[in-house]
PDB file of C-alpha atoms in Angstrom:
ATOM      1  CA  MET A   1      40.225  63.850 -51.479  1.00 43.00           C
ATOM      2  CA  THR A   2      38.351  65.434 -48.652  1.00 42.00           C
ATOM      3  CA  SER A   3      38.771  69.196 -48.450  1.00 43.00           C
ATOM      4  CA  GLU A   4      39.762  70.893 -45.205  1.00 42.00           C
ATOM      5  CA  ALA A   5      36.397  72.688 -45.243  1.00 41.00           C
ATOM      6  CA  SER A   6      34.572  69.381 -45.015  1.00 42.00           C
ATOM      7  CA  VAL A   7      36.408  68.251 -41.866  1.00 41.00           C
ATOM      8  CA  VAL A   8      34.137  68.750 -38.892  1.00 42.00           C
ATOM      9  CA  PRO A   9      36.098  69.198 -35.651  1.00 43.00           C
ATOM     10  CA  SER A  10      34.926  67.112 -32.733  1.00 42.00           C
ATOM     11  CA  PRO A  11      32.948  69.168 -30.246  1.00 45.00           C
ATOM     12  CA  PRO A  12      34.759  70.206 -27.092  1.00 47.00           C
ATOM     13  CA  ARG A  13      34.197  67.920 -24.107  1.00 54.00           C
ATOM     14  CA  PRO A  14      31.991  69.558 -21.482  1.00 59.00           C
ATOM     15  CA  PRO A  15      33.834  70.211 -18.211  1.00 66.00           C
ATOM     16  CA  VAL A  16      33.331  67.609 -15.501  1.00 77.00           C
ATOM     17  CA  ALA A  17      33.737  68.570 -11.848  1.00 84.00           C
ATOM     18  CA  LEU A  18      36.388  66.783  -9.806  1.00 89.00           C
ATOM     19  CA  ASP A  19      33.791  66.050  -7.116  1.00 88.00           C
ATOM     20  CA  ALA A  20      31.522  64.213  -9.576  1.00 89.00           C
ATOM     21  CA  VAL A  21      34.321  61.997 -10.903  1.00 92.00           C
ATOM     22  CA  ALA A  22      35.575  61.327  -7.387  1.00 92.00           C
ATOM     23  CA  ARG A  23      32.127  60.148  -6.271  1.00 93.00           C
ATOM     24  CA  GLU A  24      31.940  57.705  -9.193  1.00 94.00           C
ATOM     25  CA  TRP A  25      35.441  56.414  -8.451  1.00 95.00           C
ATOM     26  CA  LEU A  26      34.731  55.875  -4.759  1.00 95.00           C
ATOM     27  CA  VAL A  27      31.571  53.923  -5.610  1.00 94.00           C
ATOM     28  CA  HIS A  28      33.685  51.832  -8.009  1.00 93.00           C
ATOM     29  CA  LEU A  29      36.192  51.111  -5.242  1.00 93.00           C
ATOM     30  CA  ARG A  30      33.438  50.129  -2.841  1.00 93.00           C
ATOM     31  CA  ASP A  31      31.113  48.123  -5.080  1.00 92.00           C
ATOM     32  CA  VAL A  32      33.329  46.765  -7.864  1.00 92.00           C
ATOM     33  CA  ARG A  33      36.800  46.429  -6.372  1.00 91.00           C
ATOM     34  CA  ARG A  34      35.288  45.816  -2.924  1.00 91.00           C
ATOM     35  CA  LEU A  35      38.006  47.575  -0.982  1.00 90.00           C
ATOM     36  CA  SER A  36      37.643  47.611   2.772  1.00 89.00           C
ATOM     37  CA  PRO A  37      35.400  50.282   4.340  1.00 89.00           C
ATOM     38  CA  ALA A  38      38.432  51.740   6.125  1.00 89.00           C
ATOM     39  CA  THR A  39      40.336  52.148   2.846  1.00 90.00           C
ATOM     40  CA  VAL A  40      37.355  53.752   1.111  1.00 92.00           C
ATOM     41  CA  ARG A  41      36.929  56.147   4.063  1.00 93.00           C
ATOM     42  CA  ALA A  42      40.592  57.147   3.855  1.00 92.00           C
ATOM     43  CA  TYR A  43      40.348  57.791   0.107  1.00 94.00           C
ATOM     44  CA  THR A  44      37.129  59.728   0.641  1.00 95.00           C
ATOM     45  CA  GLN A  45      38.851  61.980   3.175  1.00 94.00           C
ATOM     46  CA  ASP A  46      41.761  62.528   0.771  1.00 93.00           C
ATOM     47  CA  MET A  47      39.385  63.508  -2.037  1.00 93.00           C
ATOM     48  CA  ALA A  48      37.503  65.908   0.238  1.00 92.00           C
ATOM     49  CA  ASP A  49      40.803  67.495   1.219  1.00 90.00           C
ATOM     50  CA  LEU A  50      41.879  67.811  -2.432  1.00 91.00           C
ATOM     51  CA  SER A  51      38.542  69.357  -3.388  1.00 88.00           C
ATOM     52  CA  HIS A  52      38.824  71.836  -0.524  1.00 85.00           C
ATOM     53  CA  HIS A  53      42.389  72.706  -1.540  1.00 83.00           C
ATOM     54  CA  LEU A  54      41.581  73.241  -5.238  1.00 82.00           C
ATOM     55  CA  GLY A  55      38.183  74.833  -4.759  1.00 74.00           C
ATOM     56  CA  GLU A  56      34.731  73.362  -5.069  1.00 63.00           C
ATOM     57  CA  HIS A  57      33.480  72.311  -8.522  1.00 72.00           C
ATOM     58  CA  ARG A  58      36.958  72.556 -10.064  1.00 79.00           C
ATOM     59  CA  SER A  59      36.971  70.847 -13.472  1.00 85.00           C
ATOM     60  CA  ILE A  60      39.046  67.684 -13.381  1.00 88.00           C
ATOM     61  CA  ASP A  61      40.531  68.524 -16.798  1.00 83.00           C
ATOM     62  CA  ASP A  62      41.948  71.798 -15.414  1.00 82.00           C
ATOM     63  CA  ILE A  63      44.035  70.041 -12.754  1.00 88.00           C
ATOM     64  CA  ASP A  64      47.720  69.618 -13.561  1.00 84.00           C
ATOM     65  CA  THR A  65      50.711  68.047 -11.845  1.00 84.00           C
ATOM     66  CA  ASP A  66      51.685  71.317 -10.169  1.00 75.00           C
ATOM     67  CA  ASP A  67      48.256  71.492  -8.514  1.00 82.00           C
ATOM     68  CA  LEU A  68      48.766  68.028  -7.063  1.00 89.00           C
ATOM     69  CA  ARG A  69      52.310  68.840  -5.921  1.00 84.00           C
ATOM     70  CA  GLU A  70      51.030  71.915  -4.073  1.00 80.00           C
ATOM     71  CA  TRP A  71      48.374  69.786  -2.412  1.00 87.00           C
ATOM     72  CA  MET A  72      51.012  67.281  -1.292  1.00 86.00           C
ATOM     73  CA  TRP A  73      53.267  70.088  -0.059  1.00 80.00           C
ATOM     74  CA  ALA A  74      50.435  71.511   2.037  1.00 77.00           C
ATOM     75  CA  ALA A  75      50.225  68.149   3.803  1.00 81.00           C
ATOM     76  CA  VAL A  76      53.989  68.143   4.404  1.00 75.00           C
ATOM     77  CA  GLN A  77      53.824  71.638   5.903  1.00 67.00           C
ATOM     78  CA  ARG A  78      51.128  70.642   8.377  1.00 75.00           C
ATOM     79  CA  GLY A  79      53.199  67.649   9.490  1.00 74.00           C
ATOM     80  CA  ASP A  80      51.352  64.685   7.999  1.00 81.00           C
ATOM     81  CA  ALA A  81      53.127  61.364   8.524  1.00 82.00           C
ATOM     82  CA  PRO A  82      55.101  59.818   5.634  1.00 82.00           C
ATOM     83  CA  ALA A  83      52.602  56.967   5.443  1.00 83.00           C
ATOM     84  CA  THR A  84      49.773  59.489   5.056  1.00 86.00           C
ATOM     85  CA  LEU A  85      51.653  61.294   2.296  1.00 87.00           C
ATOM     86  CA  ALA A  86      52.208  58.012   0.468  1.00 88.00           C
ATOM     87  CA  ARG A  87      48.522  57.192   0.748  1.00 91.00           C
ATOM     88  CA  ARG A  88      47.515  60.630  -0.613  1.00 91.00           C
ATOM     89  CA  ARG A  89      49.695  60.032  -3.660  1.00 91.00           C
ATOM     90  CA  ALA A  90      48.145  56.592  -4.121  1.00 92.00           C
ATOM     91  CA  THR A  91      44.685  58.183  -3.887  1.00 94.00           C
ATOM     92  CA  VAL A  92      45.177  60.704  -6.686  1.00 94.00           C
ATOM     93  CA  ARG A  93      47.100  58.270  -8.860  1.00 93.00           C
ATOM     94  CA  GLY A  94      44.253  55.804  -8.569  1.00 94.00           C
ATOM     95  CA  LEU A  95      41.623  58.445  -9.330  1.00 94.00           C
ATOM     96  CA  PHE A  96      43.320  59.968 -12.369  1.00 93.00           C
ATOM     97  CA  SER A  97      44.384  56.619 -13.806  1.00 94.00           C
ATOM     98  CA  TRP A  98      40.772  55.453 -13.597  1.00 94.00           C
ATOM     99  CA  ALA A  99      39.439  58.705 -15.080  1.00 92.00           C
ATOM    100  CA  PHE A 100      41.990  58.604 -17.924  1.00 91.00           C
ATOM    101  CA  GLU A 101      41.034  55.043 -18.848  1.00 92.00           C
ATOM    102  CA  ARG A 102      37.386  56.128 -19.000  1.00 90.00           C
ATOM    103  CA  GLY A 103      38.183  59.146 -21.187  1.00 87.00           C
ATOM    104  CA  GLN A 104      37.121  61.647 -18.501  1.00 86.00           C
ATOM    105  CA  VAL A 105      40.485  63.423 -18.636  1.00 87.00           C
ATOM    106  CA  ALA A 106      42.743  64.048 -21.617  1.00 86.00           C
ATOM    107  CA  ARG A 107      45.912  63.401 -19.635  1.00 87.00           C
ATOM    108  CA  ASP A 108      46.948  61.896 -16.294  1.00 91.00           C
ATOM    109  CA  PRO A 109      48.571  64.627 -14.157  1.00 89.00           C
ATOM    110  CA  ALA A 110      49.218  62.220 -11.273  1.00 91.00           C
ATOM    111  CA  ALA A 111      51.380  59.822 -13.325  1.00 88.00           C
ATOM    112  CA  ARG A 112      54.487  61.982 -12.736  1.00 82.00           C
ATOM    113  CA  LEU A 113      53.711  62.774  -9.108  1.00 83.00           C
ATOM    114  CA  ALA A 114      56.786  61.725  -7.129  1.00 75.00           C
ATOM    115  CA  ALA A 115      56.404  59.532  -4.080  1.00 62.00           C
ATOM    116  CA  PRO A 116      57.426  61.205  -0.823  1.00 56.00           C
ATOM    117  CA  ALA A 117      60.388  59.691   0.934  1.00 54.00           C
ATOM    118  CA  ARG A 118      59.319  57.360   3.718  1.00 52.00           C
ATOM    119  CA  GLY A 119      61.496  57.180   6.780  1.00 53.00           C
ATOM    120  CA  ARG A 120      61.679  53.942   8.699  1.00 53.00           C
ATOM    121  CA  THR A 121      59.895  54.092  12.031  1.00 57.00           C
ATOM    122  CA  LEU A 122      60.864  51.250  14.312  1.00 59.00           C
ATOM    123  CA  PRO A 123      58.069  49.763  16.412  1.00 69.00           C
ATOM    124  CA  ARG A 124      57.969  50.334  20.140  1.00 79.00           C
ATOM    125  CA  VAL A 125      59.158  47.265  22.041  1.00 87.00           C
ATOM    126  CA  ALA A 126      58.933  46.414  25.742  1.00 91.00           C
ATOM    127  CA  THR A 127      61.835  44.756  27.526  1.00 91.00           C
ATOM    128  CA  THR A 128      61.470  41.238  28.902  1.00 92.00           C
ATOM    129  CA  THR A 129      61.632  42.721  32.415  1.00 93.00           C
ATOM    130  CA  ALA A 130      58.761  45.103  31.648  1.00 93.00           C
ATOM    131  CA  VAL A 131      56.659  42.304  30.144  1.00 95.00           C
ATOM    132  CA  ASP A 132      57.333  40.061  33.161  1.00 95.00           C
ATOM    133  CA  GLN A 133      56.213  42.840  35.502  1.00 96.00           C
ATOM    134  CA  VAL A 134      53.043  43.521  33.496  1.00 96.00           C
ATOM    135  CA  LEU A 135      52.074  39.843  33.385  1.00 97.00           C
ATOM    136  CA  ALA A 136      52.894  39.329  37.062  1.00 97.00           C
ATOM    137  CA  ALA A 137      50.656  42.266  37.990  1.00 97.00           C
ATOM    138  CA  ALA A 138      47.876  40.866  35.792  1.00 97.00           C
ATOM    139  CA  ALA A 139      48.248  37.466  37.478  1.00 98.00           C
ATOM    140  CA  ALA A 140      47.997  39.101  40.897  1.00 97.00           C
ATOM    141  CA  ARG A 141      44.748  40.817  39.908  1.00 97.00           C
ATOM    142  CA  ALA A 142      43.420  37.560  38.487  1.00 97.00           C
ATOM    143  CA  ALA A 143      44.145  35.803  41.773  1.00 97.00           C
ATOM    144  CA  GLU A 144      41.327  37.832  43.340  1.00 95.00           C
ATOM    145  CA  ARG A 145      38.943  35.770  41.148  1.00 94.00           C
ATOM    146  CA  ASP A 146      37.201  38.650  39.426  1.00 97.00           C
ATOM    147  CA  PRO A 147      36.182  37.156  36.041  1.00 98.00           C
ATOM    148  CA  VAL A 148      37.180  40.258  34.059  1.00 98.00           C
ATOM    149  CA  ALA A 149      40.622  40.322  35.721  1.00 98.00           C
ATOM    150  CA  VAL A 150      41.055  36.597  34.962  1.00 98.00           C
ATOM    151  CA  ARG A 151      40.105  37.281  31.337  1.00 98.00           C
ATOM    152  CA  ASP A 152      42.516  40.198  31.085  1.00 98.00           C
ATOM    153  CA  HIS A 153      45.381  38.064  32.379  1.00 98.00           C
ATOM    154  CA  ALA A 154      44.657  35.361  29.776  1.00 98.00           C
ATOM    155  CA  LEU A 155      44.281  37.994  27.064  1.00 97.00           C
ATOM    156  CA  LEU A 156      47.660  39.594  27.813  1.00 98.00           C
ATOM    157  CA  GLU A 157      49.418  36.231  28.041  1.00 97.00           C
ATOM    158  CA  MET A 158      47.965  35.108  24.701  1.00 97.00           C
ATOM    159  CA  LEU A 159      48.837  38.328  22.891  1.00 97.00           C
ATOM    160  CA  TYR A 160      52.453  38.109  24.023  1.00 96.00           C
ATOM    161  CA  ALA A 161      52.737  34.332  23.573  1.00 95.00           C
ATOM    162  CA  THR A 162      51.354  34.218  20.033  1.00 94.00           C
ATOM    163  CA  GLY A 163      51.995  37.672  18.554  1.00 93.00           C
ATOM    164  CA  VAL A 164      48.520  37.644  16.979  1.00 94.00           C
ATOM    165  CA  ARG A 165      46.775  40.776  15.760  1.00 91.00           C
ATOM    166  CA  VAL A 166      44.004  42.166  17.942  1.00 90.00           C
ATOM    167  CA  SER A 167      41.398  41.323  15.285  1.00 88.00           C
ATOM    168  CA  GLU A 168      42.662  37.739  15.228  1.00 93.00           C
ATOM    169  CA  LEU A 169      42.463  37.483  18.999  1.00 96.00           C
ATOM    170  CA  CYS A 170      38.903  38.816  19.070  1.00 94.00           C
ATOM    171  CA  SER A 171      37.780  36.371  16.367  1.00 94.00           C
ATOM    172  CA  LEU A 172      39.171  33.291  18.146  1.00 97.00           C
ATOM    173  CA  ARG A 173      36.512  30.670  18.821  1.00 97.00           C
ATOM    174  CA  VAL A 174      36.583  28.035  21.536  1.00 97.00           C
ATOM    175  CA  ALA A 175      36.953  25.292  18.911  1.00 96.00           C
ATOM    176  CA  ASP A 176      40.101  27.037  17.610  1.00 97.00           C
ATOM    177  CA  ILE A 177      41.975  26.317  20.826  1.00 97.00           C
ATOM    178  CA  ASP A 178      43.861  23.017  21.206  1.00 95.00           C
ATOM    179  CA  ARG A 179      45.159  22.916  24.753  1.00 95.00           C
ATOM    180  CA  VAL A 180      46.694  19.469  24.328  1.00 94.00           C
ATOM    181  CA  ARG A 181      49.036  20.744  21.615  1.00 93.00           C
ATOM    182  CA  ARG A 182      48.982  24.311  22.963  1.00 94.00           C
ATOM    183  CA  THR A 183      48.016  25.798  19.623  1.00 95.00           C
ATOM    184  CA  ALA A 184      45.393  28.214  18.328  1.00 95.00           C
ATOM    185  CA  ARG A 185      43.935  28.303  14.816  1.00 95.00           C
ATOM    186  CA  VAL A 186      43.944  31.935  13.718  1.00 94.00           C
ATOM    187  CA  ARG A 187      42.152  33.612  10.818  1.00 89.00           C
ATOM    188  CA  GLY A 188      44.344  36.402   9.502  1.00 84.00           C
ATOM    189  CA  LYS A 189      44.252  38.904   6.662  1.00 74.00           C
ATOM    190  CA  GLY A 190      42.520  37.673   3.542  1.00 70.00           C
ATOM    191  CA  ASP A 191      40.766  35.052   5.697  1.00 76.00           C
ATOM    192  CA  LYS A 192      43.964  32.968   5.638  1.00 85.00           C
ATOM    193  CA  GLU A 193      44.293  30.456   8.452  1.00 91.00           C
ATOM    194  CA  ARG A 194      47.444  29.608  10.349  1.00 92.00           C
ATOM    195  CA  VAL A 195      48.195  27.683  13.528  1.00 93.00           C
ATOM    196  CA  VAL A 196      50.199  29.432  16.239  1.00 93.00           C
ATOM    197  CA  PRO A 197      51.706  27.840  19.352  1.00 94.00           C
ATOM    198  CA  PHE A 198      51.605  29.211  22.878  1.00 95.00           C
ATOM    199  CA  GLY A 199      53.579  28.312  25.973  1.00 93.00           C
ATOM    200  CA  ALA A 200      52.806  26.963  29.416  1.00 94.00           C
ATOM    201  CA  PRO A 201      52.188  30.343  31.153  1.00 96.00           C
ATOM    202  CA  ALA A 202      49.635  31.338  28.515  1.00 96.00           C
ATOM    203  CA  ASP A 203      48.066  27.877  28.723  1.00 96.00           C
ATOM    204  CA  ARG A 204      47.654  28.145  32.498  1.00 97.00           C
ATOM    205  CA  ALA A 205      46.105  31.613  32.271  1.00 97.00           C
ATOM    206  CA  LEU A 206      43.849  30.563  29.397  1.00 98.00           C
ATOM    207  CA  GLY A 207      42.771  27.396  31.212  1.00 97.00           C
ATOM    208  CA  GLU A 208      41.840  29.358  34.319  1.00 98.00           C
ATOM    209  CA  TYR A 209      39.824  31.762  32.218  1.00 98.00           C
ATOM    210  CA  LEU A 210      38.014  29.068  30.221  1.00 98.00           C
ATOM    211  CA  ASP A 211      37.248  26.973  33.290  1.00 97.00           C
ATOM    212  CA  SER A 212      36.172  29.608  35.797  1.00 96.00           C
ATOM    213  CA  ALA A 213      35.773  33.113  34.354  1.00 97.00           C
ATOM    214  CA  ARG A 214      34.324  32.618  30.882  1.00 97.00           C
ATOM    215  CA  PRO A 215      31.266  30.667  32.145  1.00 97.00           C
ATOM    216  CA  VAL A 216      30.479  33.589  34.474  1.00 97.00           C
ATOM    217  CA  LEU A 217      30.759  36.143  31.661  1.00 97.00           C
ATOM    218  CA  ARG A 218      28.848  33.881  29.269  1.00 96.00           C
ATOM    219  CA  ALA A 219      25.904  33.688  31.666  1.00 96.00           C
ATOM    220  CA  ARG A 220      25.483  37.455  31.479  1.00 95.00           C
ATOM    221  CA  SER A 221      24.348  37.352  27.844  1.00 93.00           C
ATOM    222  CA  ALA A 222      21.345  35.668  26.249  1.00 90.00           C
ATOM    223  CA  ASP A 223      23.400  35.016  23.100  1.00 88.00           C
ATOM    224  CA  PRO A 224      27.101  34.954  24.031  1.00 86.00           C
ATOM    225  CA  GLY A 225      28.294  33.063  20.958  1.00 90.00           C
ATOM    226  CA  ASP A 226      31.394  30.892  20.854  1.00 95.00           C
ATOM    227  CA  ARG A 227      34.176  33.494  20.892  1.00 96.00           C
ATOM    228  CA  VAL A 228      36.939  32.762  23.360  1.00 97.00           C
ATOM    229  CA  PHE A 229      37.182  36.241  24.824  1.00 98.00           C
ATOM    230  CA  LEU A 230      33.960  37.793  26.084  1.00 97.00           C
ATOM    231  CA  GLY A 231      33.169  41.268  27.332  1.00 96.00           C
ATOM    232  CA  ALA A 232      31.960  42.143  30.804  1.00 95.00           C
ATOM    233  CA  ARG A 233      28.335  41.753  29.635  1.00 94.00           C
ATOM    234  CA  GLY A 234      28.926  38.416  27.982  1.00 95.00           C
ATOM    235  CA  GLY A 235      29.134  39.456  24.322  1.00 94.00           C
ATOM    236  CA  ALA A 236      32.167  39.078  22.073  1.00 94.00           C
ATOM    237  CA  LEU A 237      35.083  41.246  23.155  1.00 95.00           C
ATOM    238  CA  THR A 238      35.807  44.128  20.779  1.00 91.00           C
ATOM    239  CA  PRO A 239      39.233  45.339  19.551  1.00 90.00           C
ATOM    240  CA  ARG A 240      38.589  48.674  21.278  1.00 88.00           C
ATOM    241  CA  ALA A 241      38.114  46.896  24.607  1.00 93.00           C
ATOM    242  CA  VAL A 242      41.344  44.952  24.078  1.00 94.00           C
ATOM    243  CA  TYR A 243      43.139  48.223  23.348  1.00 91.00           C
ATOM    244  CA  ARG A 244      41.949  49.617  26.692  1.00 93.00           C
ATOM    245  CA  VAL A 245      43.105  46.513  28.565  1.00 96.00           C
ATOM    246  CA  VAL A 246      46.556  46.537  26.974  1.00 94.00           C
ATOM    247  CA  SER A 247      47.025  50.283  27.322  1.00 92.00           C
ATOM    248  CA  SER A 248      46.129  50.352  31.009  1.00 94.00           C
ATOM    249  CA  ALA A 249      48.472  47.430  31.713  1.00 95.00           C
ATOM    250  CA  LEU A 250      51.444  48.221  29.458  1.00 94.00           C
ATOM    251  CA  ALA A 251      51.573  52.004  29.063  1.00 90.00           C
ATOM    252  CA  PRO A 252      52.810  52.697  32.631  1.00 91.00           C
ATOM    253  CA  ALA A 253      55.587  50.138  32.186  1.00 89.00           C
ATOM    254  CA  LEU A 254      56.758  51.892  29.020  1.00 86.00           C
ATOM    255  CA  GLY A 255      56.348  55.384  30.443  1.00 84.00           C
ATOM    256  CA  VAL A 256      53.894  56.512  27.759  1.00 80.00           C
ATOM    257  CA  ALA A 257      50.314  57.731  27.830  1.00 76.00           C
ATOM    258  CA  HIS A 258      48.843  55.189  25.419  1.00 78.00           C
ATOM    259  CA  VAL A 259      49.974  51.968  23.820  1.00 84.00           C
ATOM    260  CA  GLY A 260      48.015  49.385  21.863  1.00 85.00           C
ATOM    261  CA  PRO A 261      47.940  45.608  21.393  1.00 90.00           C
ATOM    262  CA  HIS A 262      50.294  45.868  18.412  1.00 88.00           C
ATOM    263  CA  THR A 263      53.083  46.697  20.852  1.00 90.00           C
ATOM    264  CA  LEU A 264      52.799  43.205  22.318  1.00 93.00           C
ATOM    265  CA  ARG A 265      52.927  41.796  18.780  1.00 92.00           C
ATOM    266  CA  HIS A 266      56.088  43.808  18.057  1.00 90.00           C
ATOM    267  CA  THR A 267      57.528  42.765  21.405  1.00 93.00           C
ATOM    268  CA  ALA A 268      56.828  39.071  20.877  1.00 92.00           C
ATOM    269  CA  ALA A 269      58.482  39.129  17.447  1.00 91.00           C
ATOM    270  CA  THR A 270      61.549  40.977  18.693  1.00 91.00           C
ATOM    271  CA  HIS A 271      62.001  38.721  21.722  1.00 92.00           C
ATOM    272  CA  LEU A 272      61.742  35.637  19.501  1.00 91.00           C
ATOM    273  CA  LEU A 273      64.500  36.957  17.242  1.00 89.00           C
ATOM    274  CA  ASP A 274      66.581  37.999  20.246  1.00 87.00           C
ATOM    275  CA  GLY A 275      66.283  34.400  21.433  1.00 87.00           C
ATOM    276  CA  GLY A 276      67.569  33.016  18.139  1.00 86.00           C
ATOM    277  CA  ALA A 277      64.326  32.193  16.298  1.00 87.00           C
ATOM    278  CA  ASP A 278      64.548  31.809  12.514  1.00 87.00           C
ATOM    279  CA  LEU A 279      63.236  34.819  10.608  1.00 88.00           C
ATOM    280  CA  ARG A 280      60.970  32.711   8.408  1.00 88.00           C
ATOM    281  CA  ALA A 281      59.502  30.986  11.454  1.00 89.00           C
ATOM    282  CA  VAL A 282      58.644  34.392  12.909  1.00 89.00           C
ATOM    283  CA  GLN A 283      57.133  35.392   9.550  1.00 90.00           C
ATOM    284  CA  GLU A 284      54.842  32.339   9.656  1.00 89.00           C
ATOM    285  CA  LEU A 285      53.939  32.955  13.290  1.00 89.00           C
ATOM    286  CA  LEU A 286      52.937  36.564  12.608  1.00 90.00           C
ATOM    287  CA  GLY A 287      51.151  35.769   9.353  1.00 89.00           C
ATOM    288  CA  HIS A 288      53.194  38.211   7.266  1.00 84.00           C
ATOM    289  CA  ALA A 289      52.766  37.745   3.510  1.00 77.00           C
ATOM    290  CA  SER A 290      56.228  39.217   2.864  1.00 77.00           C
ATOM    291  CA  LEU A 291      59.478  38.400   4.635  1.00 82.00           C
ATOM    292  CA  GLY A 292      60.416  42.055   4.216  1.00 75.00           C
ATOM    293  CA  THR A 293      57.666  43.028   6.661  1.00 76.00           C
ATOM    294  CA  THR A 294      59.146  40.716   9.278  1.00 83.00           C
ATOM    295  CA  GLN A 295      62.685  41.984   8.731  1.00 80.00           C
ATOM    296  CA  ILE A 296      61.952  45.259  10.506  1.00 78.00           C
ATOM    297  CA  TYR A 297      62.197  43.298  13.757  1.00 81.00           C
ATOM    298  CA  THR A 298      65.797  42.379  12.966  1.00 80.00           C
ATOM    299  CA  HIS A 299      66.525  46.128  12.940  1.00 73.00           C
ATOM    300  CA  VAL A 300      64.881  46.456  16.339  1.00 75.00           C
ATOM    301  CA  SER A 301      66.947  43.583  17.732  1.00 78.00           C
ATOM    302  CA  THR A 302      70.160  45.019  16.267  1.00 72.00           C
ATOM    303  CA  GLU A 303      69.508  48.425  17.790  1.00 69.00           C
ATOM    304  CA  ARG A 304      68.771  46.871  21.203  1.00 68.00           C
ATOM    305  CA  LEU A 305      71.980  44.833  20.992  1.00 65.00           C
ATOM    306  CA  THR A 306      73.998  47.892  19.990  1.00 69.00           C
ATOM    307  CA  ALA A 307      72.549  49.936  22.851  1.00 69.00           C
ATOM    308  CA  ALA A 308      73.351  47.194  25.362  1.00 65.00           C
ATOM    309  CA  TYR A 309      76.898  46.870  23.983  1.00 65.00           C
ATOM    310  CA  ARG A 310      77.557  50.577  24.229  1.00 71.00           C
ATOM    311  CA  GLN A 311      76.241  50.679  27.756  1.00 70.00           C
ATOM    312  CA  ALA A 312      78.090  47.630  29.088  1.00 68.00           C
ATOM    313  CA  HIS A 313      81.276  47.022  27.074  1.00 61.00           C
ATOM    314  CA  PRO A 314      84.346  48.714  28.520  1.00 61.00           C
ATOM    315  CA  ARG A 315      85.719  49.532  25.059  1.00 63.00           C
ATOM    316  CA  ALA A 316      82.439  50.408  23.341  1.00 48.00           C
TER     317      ALA A 316
END
């Protein structure tokens, strides 16, 4: 039998700074898990904020659940959005789970960190009257034959007609457009392809752009590429440029300072459901992986219906 005196205790683990572990984890996310640059940036910002809150060079083994709760509460007090709070929790849970599996911490203090309650924020939606006015004004500007104005009219019509994301619109290539069938082949999230239809007004605006305005813009660049929508200098149109176009056209109609292309996507989905479209058809059109994501538009439609009822019904 081995005597107690012969048992050699394992040496204490040297302290490891939170910053050092966080750097290794972020490299793992970038190079091994290959998360998107935007996601890695967001996690990097969260880790910098945690390090600032806890103090530089804090040992990761000294951090407990109460430390993380105080960090989350600090974000609540400064008014961070629920989605940001949920992401911060996901950040520290991912870090400590990874560090625990590697034996860099003796326990996982983030495992019992409660998720903040997330309130439902309904998307902003334009009325059909507002959309008609915006598109009519864009058509009037396009009638003056300026190639950028013709492009902007086609861009707005296509965003509303198809409900595509701004990244999907910018990546459209000429070969993706089938004007006979009035469809566009779209590459969505995860490089998944889907085919979306568009109506006669969008087809007319797109045809005018492709026939008369795009060749003018294309001639301004030595290497314009084959993207459908081109910038004023002939290169591929960027999402930021699309944001500016949509905001300048739609924001005044909604009475807000800024509004992005996603508002037209929300609006298209809501108007389809208002018109009786099947929820699963709208899901396929928008390229949502989950039907639950699409269902938020049923809440929008219900609230619009309720508001109209209360305003118009004599016994509401």
